Short mmCIF file of C-alpha atoms and ligand atoms in Angstrom, two decimals:
data_model
loop_
_atom_site.label_atom_id
_atom_site.label_comp_id
_atom_site.label_asym_id
_atom_site.label_seq_id
_atom_site.Cartn_x
_atom_site.Cartn_y
_atom_site.Cartn_z
CA MET X 1 1.59 -3.47 20.65
CA ASP X 2 2.86 0.01 19.95
CA GLY X 3 0.93 3.15 19.18
CA TYR X 4 0.89 2.62 15.46
CA TYR X 5 -0.87 -0.72 15.49
CA ARG X 6 -3.12 0.18 18.39
CA ARG X 7 -4.32 3.13 16.39
CA ILE X 8 -5.05 0.99 13.33
CA GLY X 9 -6.87 -1.56 15.47
CA GLY X 10 -8.96 1.12 17.13
CA ILE X 11 -9.98 2.58 13.80
CA THR X 12 -10.92 -0.69 12.16
CA CYS X 13 -13.14 -1.47 15.16
CA GLN X 14 -14.85 1.91 15.15
CA GLU X 15 -16.41 2.51 11.79
CA GLY X 16 -17.70 5.94 12.78
CA TYR X 17 -14.17 7.21 13.16
CA TYR X 18 -13.82 7.39 9.39
CA GLU X 19 -16.27 10.26 9.30
CA GLN X 20 -13.96 12.52 11.28
CA VAL X 21 -10.35 11.63 10.60
CA SER X 22 -8.72 9.50 7.95
CA HIS X 23 -5.92 7.33 9.28
CA PHE X 24 -4.67 7.15 5.69
CA ASP X 25 -3.76 10.83 5.94
CA ASP X 26 -0.75 9.49 7.86
CA PRO X 27 2.08 9.56 5.25
CA HIS X 28 3.24 6.12 6.42
CA PHE X 29 0.60 4.55 4.19
CA PHE X 30 2.21 5.99 1.06
CA VAL X 31 5.91 5.26 1.44
CA SER X 32 6.39 2.70 -1.33
CA GLY X 33 7.22 5.19 -4.06
CA ASN X 34 4.63 3.66 -6.41
CA LEU X 35 0.84 3.61 -6.49
CA ALA X 36 0.47 -0.15 -7.00
CA LEU X 37 2.98 -0.97 -4.27
CA ASN X 38 1.26 1.41 -1.87
CA PHE X 39 -1.98 -0.41 -2.57
CA ILE X 40 -0.35 -3.82 -2.07
CA GLY X 41 0.72 -2.46 1.33
CA THR X 42 -2.90 -2.16 2.47
CA LEU X 43 -2.56 -5.81 3.51
CA SER X 44 0.15 -5.71 6.13
CA GLY X 45 1.87 -8.44 8.13
CA ARG X 46 1.39 -10.86 5.26
CA ARG X 47 3.28 -13.77 6.81
CA ALA X 48 1.91 -13.58 10.34
CA GLU X 49 -0.73 -11.25 11.75
CA GLN X 50 -2.43 -10.00 8.62
CA ARG X 51 -4.28 -6.70 8.70
CA ASP X 52 -6.42 -5.69 5.76
CA MET X 53 -6.78 -1.93 5.98
CA VAL X 54 -9.28 -1.66 3.12
CA ARG X 55 -11.63 -4.47 4.05
CA THR X 56 -14.72 -2.25 4.27
CA PRO X 57 -16.25 -0.05 1.55
CA ALA X 58 -15.64 3.06 3.70
CA ALA X 59 -11.98 2.21 4.26
CA LEU X 60 -11.39 1.49 0.56
CA GLY X 61 -13.01 4.76 -0.49
CA ASP X 62 -10.97 6.58 2.09
CA TRP X 63 -7.70 5.05 0.87
CA ILE X 64 -8.51 6.01 -2.74
CA ARG X 65 -9.11 9.62 -1.68
CA ALA X 66 -5.99 9.77 0.51
CA SER X 67 -3.86 8.30 -2.31
CA GLY X 68 -4.72 11.33 -4.45
CA LEU X 69 -6.40 9.26 -7.16
CA LEU X 70 -9.71 11.04 -6.56
CA ASP X 71 -10.54 14.25 -4.69
CA ARG X 72 -13.41 12.57 -2.88
CA ALA X 73 -13.89 9.07 -1.54
CA PRO X 74 -15.85 7.24 -4.26
CA GLU X 75 -18.90 5.06 -3.72
CA CYS X 76 -17.77 1.55 -2.82
CA ASP X 77 -19.69 -1.57 -1.87
CA ASP X 78 -18.74 -5.10 -0.88
CA ALA X 79 -18.23 -6.07 -4.52
CA THR X 80 -15.76 -3.19 -4.97
CA VAL X 81 -13.88 -4.36 -1.88
CA GLY X 82 -13.71 -7.87 -3.36
CA ASP X 83 -12.49 -6.56 -6.74
CA ALA X 84 -9.88 -4.43 -5.03
CA ALA X 85 -8.57 -7.35 -2.95
CA THR X 86 -8.41 -9.60 -6.03
CA LEU X 87 -6.43 -6.97 -7.92
CA ARG X 88 -4.15 -6.31 -4.97
CA GLU X 89 -3.27 -9.97 -4.44
CA ALA X 90 -2.67 -10.56 -8.16
CA ALA X 91 -0.38 -7.52 -8.24
CA TYR X 92 1.39 -8.78 -5.11
CA ARG X 93 2.11 -12.18 -6.66
CA LEU X 94 3.42 -10.48 -9.80
CA ALA X 95 5.70 -8.27 -7.70
CA GLN X 96 6.92 -11.33 -5.80
CA ALA X 97 7.73 -13.02 -9.10
CA ALA X 98 9.63 -9.91 -10.21
CA MET X 99 11.65 -9.87 -6.97
CA ALA X 100 12.45 -13.56 -7.34
CA GLY X 101 13.36 -13.18 -11.02
CA GLU X 102 10.67 -15.71 -11.93
CA ALA X 103 8.08 -15.73 -14.72
CA PHE X 104 4.84 -13.89 -13.97
CA PRO X 105 1.94 -16.17 -12.99
CA ASP X 106 -0.24 -16.12 -16.09
CA ALA X 107 -3.66 -15.79 -14.44
CA ASP X 108 -2.46 -12.84 -12.33
CA ARG X 109 -0.87 -11.13 -15.32
CA ARG X 110 -4.10 -11.45 -17.30
CA LEU X 111 -6.24 -10.17 -14.45
CA VAL X 112 -4.10 -7.08 -13.89
CA ASN X 113 -4.04 -6.42 -17.65
CA THR X 114 -7.83 -6.67 -17.81
CA VAL X 115 -8.37 -4.21 -14.95
CA ALA X 116 -5.74 -1.87 -16.42
CA ARG X 117 -7.73 -1.60 -19.65
CA GLY X 118 -10.55 0.22 -17.81
CA GLY X 119 -11.01 3.98 -17.86
CA ILE X 120 -8.93 5.93 -15.35
CA PRO X 121 -9.85 9.05 -13.32
CA GLU X 122 -10.19 12.40 -15.11
CA ALA X 123 -7.77 15.16 -14.25
CA THR X 124 -8.92 18.76 -14.79
CA LEU X 125 -6.70 21.83 -14.42
CA ARG X 126 -8.54 24.60 -12.61
CA PRO X 127 -7.97 28.38 -12.93
CA ASP X 128 -6.37 28.48 -9.47
CA GLY X 129 -3.66 26.08 -10.65
CA THR X 130 -4.95 23.03 -8.79
CA VAL X 131 -5.99 19.73 -10.36
CA HIS X 132 -9.42 18.23 -9.83
CA HIS X 133 -9.51 14.39 -9.95
CA THR X 134 -12.89 12.81 -10.58
CA GLY X 135 -14.13 9.32 -11.29
CA SER X 136 -15.40 6.10 -9.73
CA ALA X 137 -13.82 3.39 -7.62
CA ALA X 138 -13.50 1.30 -10.80
CA HIS X 139 -11.51 4.13 -12.41
CA ALA X 140 -9.22 4.19 -9.38
CA LEU X 141 -8.66 0.43 -9.52
CA ALA X 142 -7.85 0.71 -13.24
CA ALA X 143 -5.24 3.36 -12.42
CA ILE X 144 -3.73 1.08 -9.77
CA ALA X 145 -3.60 -1.83 -12.23
CA ARG X 146 -1.99 0.41 -14.83
CA SER X 147 0.60 1.47 -12.29
CA ALA X 148 1.35 -2.21 -11.67
CA VAL X 149 1.68 -2.89 -15.41
CA GLU X 150 4.09 0.02 -15.92
CA LEU X 151 6.14 -0.92 -12.86
CA LEU X 152 6.39 -4.64 -13.60
CA GLY X 153 7.16 -4.04 -17.25
CA GLY X 154 9.78 -1.36 -16.63
CA ALA X 155 13.29 -0.92 -15.29
CA GLU X 156 12.09 -0.14 -11.75
CA ARG X 157 10.97 -3.76 -11.46
CA GLU X 158 14.58 -4.53 -10.50
CA ARG X 159 14.35 -2.16 -7.53
CA ILE X 160 11.29 -3.63 -5.81
CA LYS X 161 12.18 -4.66 -2.28
CA GLU X 162 10.46 -5.89 0.84
CA CYS X 163 10.89 -3.98 4.10
CA GLY X 164 13.65 -5.44 6.25
CA ARG X 165 11.73 -5.25 9.52
CA GLU X 166 10.44 -8.66 10.48
CA GLY X 167 6.68 -8.76 10.22
CA CYS X 168 6.23 -5.67 8.02
CA THR X 169 6.23 -7.24 4.50
CA ARG X 170 5.55 -3.91 2.79
CA LEU X 171 7.06 -3.51 -0.67
CA TYR X 172 8.78 -0.37 -1.95
CA ILE X 173 11.01 0.87 -4.74
CA ASP X 174 14.58 1.36 -3.62
CA THR X 175 15.75 4.47 -5.46
CA SER X 176 18.81 4.93 -3.23
CA ARG X 177 22.26 4.87 -4.75
CA GLY X 178 23.67 1.39 -4.54
CA GLY X 179 20.29 -0.01 -3.50
CA SER X 180 20.99 0.43 0.21
CA ARG X 181 17.50 1.26 1.50
CA ARG X 182 16.36 -1.34 4.03
CA TRP X 183 13.04 -0.08 5.36
CA CYS X 184 9.70 0.89 3.87
CA ASP X 185 9.69 3.85 6.24
CA MET X 186 12.60 4.95 8.41
CA THR X 187 10.46 6.67 11.03
CA VAL X 188 8.28 3.62 11.63
CA CYS X 189 10.03 0.42 10.59
CA GLY X 190 13.65 1.61 10.59
CA ASN X 191 13.52 2.95 14.13
CA ARG X 192 11.55 0.00 15.44
CA ALA X 193 13.92 -2.51 13.90
CA LYS X 194 16.91 -0.61 15.30
CA SER X 195 15.47 -0.43 18.82
CA ALA X 196 14.60 -4.14 18.67
CA ALA X 197 18.20 -4.90 17.68
CA PHE X 198 19.44 -2.65 20.51
CA ARG X 199 17.25 -4.46 23.05
CA ALA X 200 18.48 -7.82 21.76
CA ARG X 201 22.11 -6.75 22.11
CA HIS X 202 21.61 -5.47 25.64
CA ALA X 203 19.25 -8.12 26.91
CA GLU X 204 20.30 -9.69 30.18
CA PRO X 205 21.22 -13.35 29.92
CA ALA X 206 18.40 -15.60 31.13
ZN1 ZN S 301 8.22 -1.64 6.94
#
């Protein structure tokens, strides 16, 4: 266990921590280059040790605020958490289909379309030149679904990739020239994968 995961584990165990510091203020949670993909990344370690970072109403509200969708964490309850997880997993399966060059699963496509038809957060330009984002958790989920629709129906669909570090499974858009980006986040996954490879190369024979 390294510091990154220990920190996540500590926070998910201590609900009160949310009141003081948001772990989502760490930029690592928003490295995918797309709102929907960032949200898909809230379930990490998909093939092994899964961690759902928005499994409580407080954590979901906090993620929505930290994502910039709303200025304040919206009211969320267990039903909102369930709706968010349903949307996230449908969007994930659609992204997987896009990466594999396969047809979109119909039920998932319909679900994301339905959520995307909802109202999205309001944006208001203030005299000081800042933007005020207001709305509900449902508005935020609609914006996420819309982001998924635009991504999966556009040219960037071809650039969706999964992080190359074993166990990460985060998706991102590779905007590098020649499509050479290998990690969701160089400072976390890139360095860890490189040091793991270094250790493997220099390991003493058993
Ligand atoms: Zn990664």
